[in-house]
Coordinates of C-alpha atoms and ligand atoms in Angstrom, one line a residue:
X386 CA 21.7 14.0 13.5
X387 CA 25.6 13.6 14.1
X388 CA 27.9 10.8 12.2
X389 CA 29.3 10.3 9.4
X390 CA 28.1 8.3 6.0
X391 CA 30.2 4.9 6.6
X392 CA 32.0 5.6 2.8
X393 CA 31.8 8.0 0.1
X394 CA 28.4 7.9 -1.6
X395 CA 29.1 7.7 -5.6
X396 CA 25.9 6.8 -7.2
X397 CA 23.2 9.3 -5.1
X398 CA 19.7 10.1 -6.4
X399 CA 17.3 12.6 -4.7
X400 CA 14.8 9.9 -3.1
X401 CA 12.6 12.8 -2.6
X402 CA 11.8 13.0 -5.9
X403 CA 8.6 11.5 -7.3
X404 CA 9.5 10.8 -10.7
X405 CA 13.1 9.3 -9.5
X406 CA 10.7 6.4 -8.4
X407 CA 8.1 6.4 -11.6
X408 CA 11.3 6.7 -14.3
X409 CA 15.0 4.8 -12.9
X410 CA 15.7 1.3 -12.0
X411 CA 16.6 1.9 -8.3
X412 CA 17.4 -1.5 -7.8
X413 CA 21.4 -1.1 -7.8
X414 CA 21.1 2.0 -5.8
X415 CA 19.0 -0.1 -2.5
X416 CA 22.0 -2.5 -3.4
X417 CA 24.4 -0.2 -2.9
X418 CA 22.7 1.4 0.5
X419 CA 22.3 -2.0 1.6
X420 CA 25.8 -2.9 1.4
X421 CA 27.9 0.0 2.3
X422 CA 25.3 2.9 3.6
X423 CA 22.4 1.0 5.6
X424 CA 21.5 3.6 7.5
X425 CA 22.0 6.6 5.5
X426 CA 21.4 10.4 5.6
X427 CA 20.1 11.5 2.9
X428 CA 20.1 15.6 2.4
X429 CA 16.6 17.3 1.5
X430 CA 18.0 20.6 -0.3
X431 CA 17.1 23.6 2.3
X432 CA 15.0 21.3 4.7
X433 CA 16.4 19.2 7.2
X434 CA 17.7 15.8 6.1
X435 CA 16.1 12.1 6.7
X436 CA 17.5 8.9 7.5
X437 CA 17.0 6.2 4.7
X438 CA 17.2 2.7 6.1
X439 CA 17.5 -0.4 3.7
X440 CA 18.3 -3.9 5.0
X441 CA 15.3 -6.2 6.0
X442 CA 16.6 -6.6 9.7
X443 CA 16.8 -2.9 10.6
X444 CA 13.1 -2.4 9.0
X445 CA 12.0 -4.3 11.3
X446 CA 13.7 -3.2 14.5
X447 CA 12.5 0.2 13.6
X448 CA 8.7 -0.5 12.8
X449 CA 8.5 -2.9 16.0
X450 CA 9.5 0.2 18.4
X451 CA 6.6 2.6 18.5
X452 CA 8.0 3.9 21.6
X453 CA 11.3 5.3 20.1
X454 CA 10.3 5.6 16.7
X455 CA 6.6 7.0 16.6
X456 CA 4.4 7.4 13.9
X457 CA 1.9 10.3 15.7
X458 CA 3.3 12.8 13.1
X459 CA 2.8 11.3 10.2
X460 CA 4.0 8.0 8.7
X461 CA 5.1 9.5 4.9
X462 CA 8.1 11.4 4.1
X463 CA 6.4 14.2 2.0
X464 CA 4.2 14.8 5.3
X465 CA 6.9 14.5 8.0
X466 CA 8.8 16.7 6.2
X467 CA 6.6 19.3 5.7
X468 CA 5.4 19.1 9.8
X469 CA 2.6 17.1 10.9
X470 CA 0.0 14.9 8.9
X471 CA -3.2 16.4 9.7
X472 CA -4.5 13.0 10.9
X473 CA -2.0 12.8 13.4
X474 CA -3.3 11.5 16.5
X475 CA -6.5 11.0 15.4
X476 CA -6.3 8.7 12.3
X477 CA -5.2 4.9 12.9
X478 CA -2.1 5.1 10.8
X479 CA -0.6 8.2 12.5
X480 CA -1.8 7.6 15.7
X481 CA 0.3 5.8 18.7
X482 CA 0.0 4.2 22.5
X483 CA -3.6 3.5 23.9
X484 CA -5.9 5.6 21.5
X485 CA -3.4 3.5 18.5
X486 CA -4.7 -0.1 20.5
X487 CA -7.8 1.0 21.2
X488 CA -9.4 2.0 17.7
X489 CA -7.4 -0.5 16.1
X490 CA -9.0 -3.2 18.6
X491 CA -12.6 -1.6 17.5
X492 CA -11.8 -2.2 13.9
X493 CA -10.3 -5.5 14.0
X494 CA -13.7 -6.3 14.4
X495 CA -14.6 -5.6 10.9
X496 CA -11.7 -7.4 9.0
X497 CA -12.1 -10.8 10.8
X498 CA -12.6 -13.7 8.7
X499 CA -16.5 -14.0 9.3
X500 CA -16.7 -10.1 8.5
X501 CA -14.2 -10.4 5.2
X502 CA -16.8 -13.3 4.0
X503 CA -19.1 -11.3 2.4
X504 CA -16.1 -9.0 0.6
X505 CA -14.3 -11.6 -0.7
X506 CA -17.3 -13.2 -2.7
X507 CA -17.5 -9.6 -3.9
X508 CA -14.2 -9.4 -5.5
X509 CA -14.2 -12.7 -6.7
X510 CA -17.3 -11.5 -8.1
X511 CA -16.0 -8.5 -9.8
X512 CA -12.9 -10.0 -10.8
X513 CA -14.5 -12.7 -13.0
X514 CA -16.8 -9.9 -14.5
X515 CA -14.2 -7.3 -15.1
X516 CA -11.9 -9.7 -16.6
X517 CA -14.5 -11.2 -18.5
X518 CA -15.5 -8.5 -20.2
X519 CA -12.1 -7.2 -20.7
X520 CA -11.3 -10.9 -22.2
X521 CA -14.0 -10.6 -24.5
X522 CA -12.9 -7.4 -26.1
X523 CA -9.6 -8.9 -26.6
X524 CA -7.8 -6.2 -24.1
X525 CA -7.8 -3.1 -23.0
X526 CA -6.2 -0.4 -20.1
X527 CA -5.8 -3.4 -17.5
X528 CA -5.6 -0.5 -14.6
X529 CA -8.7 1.3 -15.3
X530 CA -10.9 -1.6 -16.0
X531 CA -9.9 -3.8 -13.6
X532 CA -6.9 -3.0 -11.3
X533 CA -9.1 0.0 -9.9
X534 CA -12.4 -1.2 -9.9
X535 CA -11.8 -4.5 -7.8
X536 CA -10.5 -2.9 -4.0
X537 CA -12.8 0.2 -4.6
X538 CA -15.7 -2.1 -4.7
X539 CA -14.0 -4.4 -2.0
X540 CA -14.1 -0.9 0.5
X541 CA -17.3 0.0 -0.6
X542 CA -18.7 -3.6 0.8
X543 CA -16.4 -3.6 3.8
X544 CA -17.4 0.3 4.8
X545 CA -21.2 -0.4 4.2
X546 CA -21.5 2.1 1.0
X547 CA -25.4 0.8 -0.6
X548 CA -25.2 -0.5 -4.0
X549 CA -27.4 2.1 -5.4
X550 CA -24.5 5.0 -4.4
X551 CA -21.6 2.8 -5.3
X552 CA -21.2 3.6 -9.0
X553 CA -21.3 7.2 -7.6
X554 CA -18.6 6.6 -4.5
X555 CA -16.4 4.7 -7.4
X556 CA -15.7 7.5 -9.6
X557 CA -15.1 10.3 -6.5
X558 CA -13.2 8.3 -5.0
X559 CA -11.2 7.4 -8.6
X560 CA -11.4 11.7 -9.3
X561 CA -10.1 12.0 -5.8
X562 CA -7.1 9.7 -6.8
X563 CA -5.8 11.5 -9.7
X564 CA -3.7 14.1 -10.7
X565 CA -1.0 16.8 -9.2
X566 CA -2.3 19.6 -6.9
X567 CA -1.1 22.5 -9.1
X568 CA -2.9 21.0 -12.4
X569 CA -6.5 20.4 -13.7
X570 CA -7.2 17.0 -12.6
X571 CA -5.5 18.2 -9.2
X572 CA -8.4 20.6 -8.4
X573 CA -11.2 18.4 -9.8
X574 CA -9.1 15.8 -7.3
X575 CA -9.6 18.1 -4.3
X576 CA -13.8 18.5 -5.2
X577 CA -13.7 14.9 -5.7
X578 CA -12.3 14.8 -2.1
X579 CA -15.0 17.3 -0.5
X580 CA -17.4 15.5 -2.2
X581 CA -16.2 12.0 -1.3
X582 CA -16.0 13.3 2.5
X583 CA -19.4 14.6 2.7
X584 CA -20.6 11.6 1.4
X585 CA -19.2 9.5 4.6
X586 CA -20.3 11.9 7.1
X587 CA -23.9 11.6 6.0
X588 CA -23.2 8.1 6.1
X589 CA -21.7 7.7 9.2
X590 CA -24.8 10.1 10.7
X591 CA -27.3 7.1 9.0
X592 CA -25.2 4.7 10.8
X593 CA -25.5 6.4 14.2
X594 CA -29.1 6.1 13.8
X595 CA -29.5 2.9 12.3
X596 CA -26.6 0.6 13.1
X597 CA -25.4 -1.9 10.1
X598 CA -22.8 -4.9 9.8
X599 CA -20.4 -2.8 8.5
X600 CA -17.0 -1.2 9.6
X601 CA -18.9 2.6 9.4
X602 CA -21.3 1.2 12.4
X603 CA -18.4 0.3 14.2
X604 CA -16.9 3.6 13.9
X605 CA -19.8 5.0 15.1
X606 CA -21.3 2.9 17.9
X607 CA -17.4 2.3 19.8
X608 CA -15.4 4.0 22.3
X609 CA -11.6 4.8 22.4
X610 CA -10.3 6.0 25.6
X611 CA -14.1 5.2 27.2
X612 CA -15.4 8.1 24.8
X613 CA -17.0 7.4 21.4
X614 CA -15.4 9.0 18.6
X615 CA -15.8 12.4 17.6
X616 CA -17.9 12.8 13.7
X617 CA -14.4 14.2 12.4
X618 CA -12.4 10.5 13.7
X619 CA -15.1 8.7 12.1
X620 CA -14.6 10.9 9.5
X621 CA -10.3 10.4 9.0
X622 CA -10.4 7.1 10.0
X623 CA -12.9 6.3 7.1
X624 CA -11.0 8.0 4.6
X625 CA -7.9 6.0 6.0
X626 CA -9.3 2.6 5.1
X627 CA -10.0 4.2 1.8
X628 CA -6.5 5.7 0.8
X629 CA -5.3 2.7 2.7
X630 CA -7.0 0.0 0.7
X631 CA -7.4 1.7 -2.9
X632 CA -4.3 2.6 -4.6
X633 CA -1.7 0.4 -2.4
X634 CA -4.0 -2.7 -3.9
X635 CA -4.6 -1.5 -7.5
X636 CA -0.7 -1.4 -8.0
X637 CA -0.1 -4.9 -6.9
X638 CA -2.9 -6.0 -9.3
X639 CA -1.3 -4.4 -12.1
X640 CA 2.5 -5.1 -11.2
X641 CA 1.3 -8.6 -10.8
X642 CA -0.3 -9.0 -13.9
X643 CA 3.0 -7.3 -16.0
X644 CA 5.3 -9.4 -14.1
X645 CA 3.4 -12.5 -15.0
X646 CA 3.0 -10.9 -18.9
X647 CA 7.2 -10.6 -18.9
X648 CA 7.9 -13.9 -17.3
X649 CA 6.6 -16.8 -19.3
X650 CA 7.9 -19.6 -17.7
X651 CA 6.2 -18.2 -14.4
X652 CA 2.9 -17.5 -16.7
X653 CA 3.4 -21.3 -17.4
X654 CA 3.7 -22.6 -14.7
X655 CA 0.6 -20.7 -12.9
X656 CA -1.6 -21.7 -15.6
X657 CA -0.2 -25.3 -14.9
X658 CA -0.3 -25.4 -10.8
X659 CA -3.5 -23.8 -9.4
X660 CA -1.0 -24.3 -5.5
X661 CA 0.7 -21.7 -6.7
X662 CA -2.4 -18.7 -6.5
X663 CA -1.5 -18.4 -2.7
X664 CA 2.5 -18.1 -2.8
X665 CA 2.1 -16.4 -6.2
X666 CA 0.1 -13.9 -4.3
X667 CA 3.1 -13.5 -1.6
X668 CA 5.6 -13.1 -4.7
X669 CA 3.2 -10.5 -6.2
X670 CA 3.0 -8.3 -2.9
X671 CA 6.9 -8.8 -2.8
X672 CA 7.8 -8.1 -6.3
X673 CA 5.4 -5.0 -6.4
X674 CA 5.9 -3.3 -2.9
X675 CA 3.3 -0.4 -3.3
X676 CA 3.7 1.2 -0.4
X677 CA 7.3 2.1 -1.5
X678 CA 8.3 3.5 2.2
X679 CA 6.6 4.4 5.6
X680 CA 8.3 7.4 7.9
X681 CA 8.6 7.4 11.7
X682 CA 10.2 10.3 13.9
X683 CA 12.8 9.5 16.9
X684 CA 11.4 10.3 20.1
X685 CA 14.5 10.3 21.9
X686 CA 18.4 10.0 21.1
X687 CA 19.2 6.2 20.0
X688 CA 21.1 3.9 17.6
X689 CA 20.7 1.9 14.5
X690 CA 23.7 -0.1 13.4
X691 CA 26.0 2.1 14.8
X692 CA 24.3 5.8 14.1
X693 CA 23.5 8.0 16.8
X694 CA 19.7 9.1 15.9
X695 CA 18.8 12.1 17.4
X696 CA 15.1 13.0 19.0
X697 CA 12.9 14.5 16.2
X698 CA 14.8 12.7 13.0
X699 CA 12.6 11.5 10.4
X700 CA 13.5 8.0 9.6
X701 CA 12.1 6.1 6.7
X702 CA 11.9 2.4 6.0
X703 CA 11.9 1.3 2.6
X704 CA 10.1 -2.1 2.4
X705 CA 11.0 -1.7 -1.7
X706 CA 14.8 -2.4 -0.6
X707 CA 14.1 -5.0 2.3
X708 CA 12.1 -6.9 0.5
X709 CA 15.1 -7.6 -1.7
X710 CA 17.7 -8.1 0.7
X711 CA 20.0 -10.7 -0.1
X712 CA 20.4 -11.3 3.4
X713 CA 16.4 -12.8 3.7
X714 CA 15.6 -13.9 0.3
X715 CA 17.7 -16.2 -2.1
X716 CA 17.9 -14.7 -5.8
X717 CA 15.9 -11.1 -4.6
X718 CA 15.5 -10.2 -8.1
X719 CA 14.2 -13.1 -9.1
X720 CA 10.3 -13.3 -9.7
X721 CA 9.9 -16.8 -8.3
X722 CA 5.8 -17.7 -7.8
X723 CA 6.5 -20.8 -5.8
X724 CA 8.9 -18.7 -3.9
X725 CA 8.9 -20.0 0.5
X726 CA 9.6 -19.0 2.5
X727 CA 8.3 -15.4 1.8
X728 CA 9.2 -13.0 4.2
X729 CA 8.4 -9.9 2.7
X730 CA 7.3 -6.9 4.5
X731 CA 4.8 -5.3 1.8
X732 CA 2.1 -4.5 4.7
X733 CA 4.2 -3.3 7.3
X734 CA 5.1 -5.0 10.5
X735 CA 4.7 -4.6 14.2
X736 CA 2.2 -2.3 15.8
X737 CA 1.0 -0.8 12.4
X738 CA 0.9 -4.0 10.5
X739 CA -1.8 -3.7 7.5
X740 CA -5.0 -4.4 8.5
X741 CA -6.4 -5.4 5.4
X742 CA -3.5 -7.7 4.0
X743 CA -6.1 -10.2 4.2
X744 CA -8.6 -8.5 1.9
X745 CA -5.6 -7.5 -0.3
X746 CA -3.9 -10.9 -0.5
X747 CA -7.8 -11.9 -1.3
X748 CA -7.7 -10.1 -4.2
X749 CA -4.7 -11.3 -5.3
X750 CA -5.8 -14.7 -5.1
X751 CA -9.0 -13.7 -7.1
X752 CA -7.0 -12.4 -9.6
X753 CA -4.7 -15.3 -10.7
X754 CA -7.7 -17.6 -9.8
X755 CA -9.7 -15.9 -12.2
X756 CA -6.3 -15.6 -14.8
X757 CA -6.3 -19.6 -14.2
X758 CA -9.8 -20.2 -15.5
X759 CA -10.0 -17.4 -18.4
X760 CA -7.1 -16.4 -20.3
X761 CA -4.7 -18.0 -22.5
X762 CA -1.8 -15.5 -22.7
X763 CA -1.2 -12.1 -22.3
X764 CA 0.7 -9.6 -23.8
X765 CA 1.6 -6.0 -23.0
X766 CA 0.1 -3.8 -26.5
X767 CA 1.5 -0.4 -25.6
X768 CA 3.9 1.8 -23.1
X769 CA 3.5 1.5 -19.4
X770 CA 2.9 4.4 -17.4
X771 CA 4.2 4.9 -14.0
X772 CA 2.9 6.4 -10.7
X773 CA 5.6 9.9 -9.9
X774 CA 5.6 9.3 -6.5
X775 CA 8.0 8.5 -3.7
X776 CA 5.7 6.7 -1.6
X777 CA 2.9 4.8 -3.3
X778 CA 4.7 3.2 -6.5
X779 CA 4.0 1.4 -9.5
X780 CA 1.9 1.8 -12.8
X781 CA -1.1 4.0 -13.6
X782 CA -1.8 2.3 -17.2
X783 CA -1.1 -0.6 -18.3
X784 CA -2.5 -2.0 -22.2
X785 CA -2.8 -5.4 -22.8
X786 CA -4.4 -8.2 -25.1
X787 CA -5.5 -11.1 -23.6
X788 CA -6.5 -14.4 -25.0
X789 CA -9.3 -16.1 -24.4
X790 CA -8.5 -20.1 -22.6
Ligands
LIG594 C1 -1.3 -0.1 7.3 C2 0.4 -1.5 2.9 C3 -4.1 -2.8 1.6 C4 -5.9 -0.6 5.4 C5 -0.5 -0.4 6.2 C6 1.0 -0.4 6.3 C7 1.4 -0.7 5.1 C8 0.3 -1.1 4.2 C9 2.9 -0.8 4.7 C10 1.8 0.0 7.5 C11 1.9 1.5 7.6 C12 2.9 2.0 8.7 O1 3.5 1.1 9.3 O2 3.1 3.2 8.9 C13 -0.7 -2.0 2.2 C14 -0.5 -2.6 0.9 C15 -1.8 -3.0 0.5 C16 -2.7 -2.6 1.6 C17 0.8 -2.7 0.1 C18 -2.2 -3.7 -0.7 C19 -1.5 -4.4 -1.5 C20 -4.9 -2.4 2.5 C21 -6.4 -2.5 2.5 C22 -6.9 -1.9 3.6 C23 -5.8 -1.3 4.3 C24 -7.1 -3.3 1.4 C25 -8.3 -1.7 4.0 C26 -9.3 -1.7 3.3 C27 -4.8 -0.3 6.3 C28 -4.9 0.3 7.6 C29 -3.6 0.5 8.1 C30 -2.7 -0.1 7.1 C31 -6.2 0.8 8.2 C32 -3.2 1.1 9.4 C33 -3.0 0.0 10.5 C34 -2.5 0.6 11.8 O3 -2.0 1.7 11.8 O4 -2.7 -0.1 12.8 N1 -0.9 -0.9 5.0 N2 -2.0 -2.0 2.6 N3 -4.6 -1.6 3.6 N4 -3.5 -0.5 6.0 FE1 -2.7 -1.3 4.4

């Protein structure tokens, strides 16, 4: 790293942090960054330091240049920090270059329209039960009955899990989920985890035998490279659609549905204008921002508004600041469901873009859809918890009441 911060740096907060993220209003600090520090080095106590870019633009340059900014050691700060996510090279998301374009080119497969049909009747499905039922007893923790249940299911179809394990797969993987590593729920977390992983390798081994329509089958029956993929790729990159699709999708459910409970006049005018389910969706994803950042690592010395970089920095991206820069949107803290053009950069961009925005946007839609046809009003009974983490952010309970329409 060499240069200076471009002027003095009044208001800093430790980004590392988790519970920076779950308890403060960062919203003035991106502003600031934005403005006067776009690029900034941020200091990590006795560890090396990271770069912290802000503004929309140089989000994008970043993420688009896989060659000079890879993601083969990880794509999270916590893990680039610490060395090397144990994926790396071998799971989608921390992988780069030819392996990177050819498993991603096996999986596309599975998250084509014709593929996603079967899913998306599935959460529409689920959403109009879970909601119903949630309706009928007049409210309830909106996360755990609803916000998690609907993309665990949606994986479940789209990997190929058999109904008769799913209610099984469902609470692992919701074990797996919870809790810090030092506590309780941290080491039931890490049995969940075994467990879950076992779980897909004898899976995957009933796939290699007996080939399915499902994403598993084309884990297991492709090549990468001209070599299939060895039990523990199938394995990571399995777990990677999991992690990938669960949480990230569960937040924007439940930030979605307390935005809509503390703006009435945009509650109104959803229940009034049913065009507004797919930009509301776009609003929701930009409003909510789960995936908080994503890291990269300079492969060689460059520059980013006028910072020298230097080969093996850790940069991170945060899409939570781009996605409010004044620069792209008009009024960026304003929750505006009709709001178009919607640039937001909630799933990424470039090489690494999201491969399941579709199935995420889908349950979106399903969501205010289902909101449309069922409720009356909402109302937020109780306190909101939040997420204590620096990557994956927003709420992990959130009690409502709900009305029946
Ligand atoms: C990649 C966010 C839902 C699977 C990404 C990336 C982001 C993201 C930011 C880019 C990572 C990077 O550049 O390093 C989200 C959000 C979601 C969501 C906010 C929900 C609102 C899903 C779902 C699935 C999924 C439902 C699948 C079931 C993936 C995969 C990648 C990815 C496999 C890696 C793509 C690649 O590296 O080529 N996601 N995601 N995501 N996401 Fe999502």
């Amino acid at each position: 790293m060499t240069g200076e911060p471009a002027t003095v740096d009044a208001g800093a907060v430790d980004l590392l942090d988790p519970y920076v993220h779950a308890t403060r209003d960062l919203t003035g600090r991106w502003r600031w960054l934005r403005r006067h520090d776009p690029v900034h080095w941020h200091q990590a106590g006795a560890a090396k330091g990271f770069w912290v870019v802000t503004r929309h633009a140089d989000v994008l340059r970043v993420v688009r240049d896989s060659d000079t900014f890879t993601s083969m050691r990880g794509n999270m700060l916590g893990t680039l920090l610490r060395g090397r996510d144990p994926g790396a090279g071998r799971m989608l998301v921390v992988t780069d270059g030819r392996f990177h374009t050819g498993l991603r080119s096996l999986l596309v497969g599975g998250f084509a329209p014709r593929a996603l049909r079967p899913v998306t009747h599935s959460i529409t499905r689920a959403t109009r039960e879970l909601l119903r039922r949630l309706v009928e007893r007049g409210g309830g923790d909106f996360v755990a009955e609803v916000a998690a249940q609907v993309p665990l299911q949606a994986i479940c179809e789209l990997l190929g899990v058999p109904e008769v394990d799913r209610p099984r797969v469902l609470e692992l993987t919701g074990a797996a989920m919870l809790g810090e590593p030092a506590d309780q729920a941290g080491m039931e977390a890490r049995i969940a985890q075994s467990e879950i992983l076992l779980y897909y390798t004898r899976l995957a081994a009933a796939r290699r035998d007996a080939p399915a329509d499902d994403v598993i089958s084309l884990l297991v029956a492709g090549t990468v490279d001209d070599r299939p993929l060895t039990d523990e790729e199938v394995l990571l990159n399995c777990y990677n659609l999991v992690i990938g699709g669960d949480e990230t999708a569960r937040l924007a459910l439940a930030g979605g549905l307390l935005a809509l409970a503390t703006h009435d006049e945009q509650w109104v005018r959803l229940m009034a204008d049913p065009a507004l389910v797919h930009s509301g969706a776009e609003e929701i994803l930009r409003w909510t921002t789960p995936a908080a950042h994503v890291g990269r690592t300079v492969t060689a010395d460059t520059e980013l508004r006028g910072r020298a970089l230097s080969e093996g920095d850790v940069v991170t991206l945060w899409m939570v600041s781009a996605n409010r820069d004044e620069d792209v949107f008009a009024a960026p803290d304003t929750f505006d469901l009709a709001r178009q053009p919607n640039r937001h950069l909630t799933f990424g961009y470039g090489p690494h873009f999201c491969l399941g925005a579709q199935l995420a946007r889908e349950e979106i839609r399903a969501l205010l859809a289902e909101l449309r046809a069922t409720v009356r009003s909402v109302e937020v009974t109780g306190p909101v918890r939040r997420l204590p983490s620096n990557f994956i952010t927003g709420l992990s309970t959130l009690p409502v009441a709900l009305t029946p329409r």
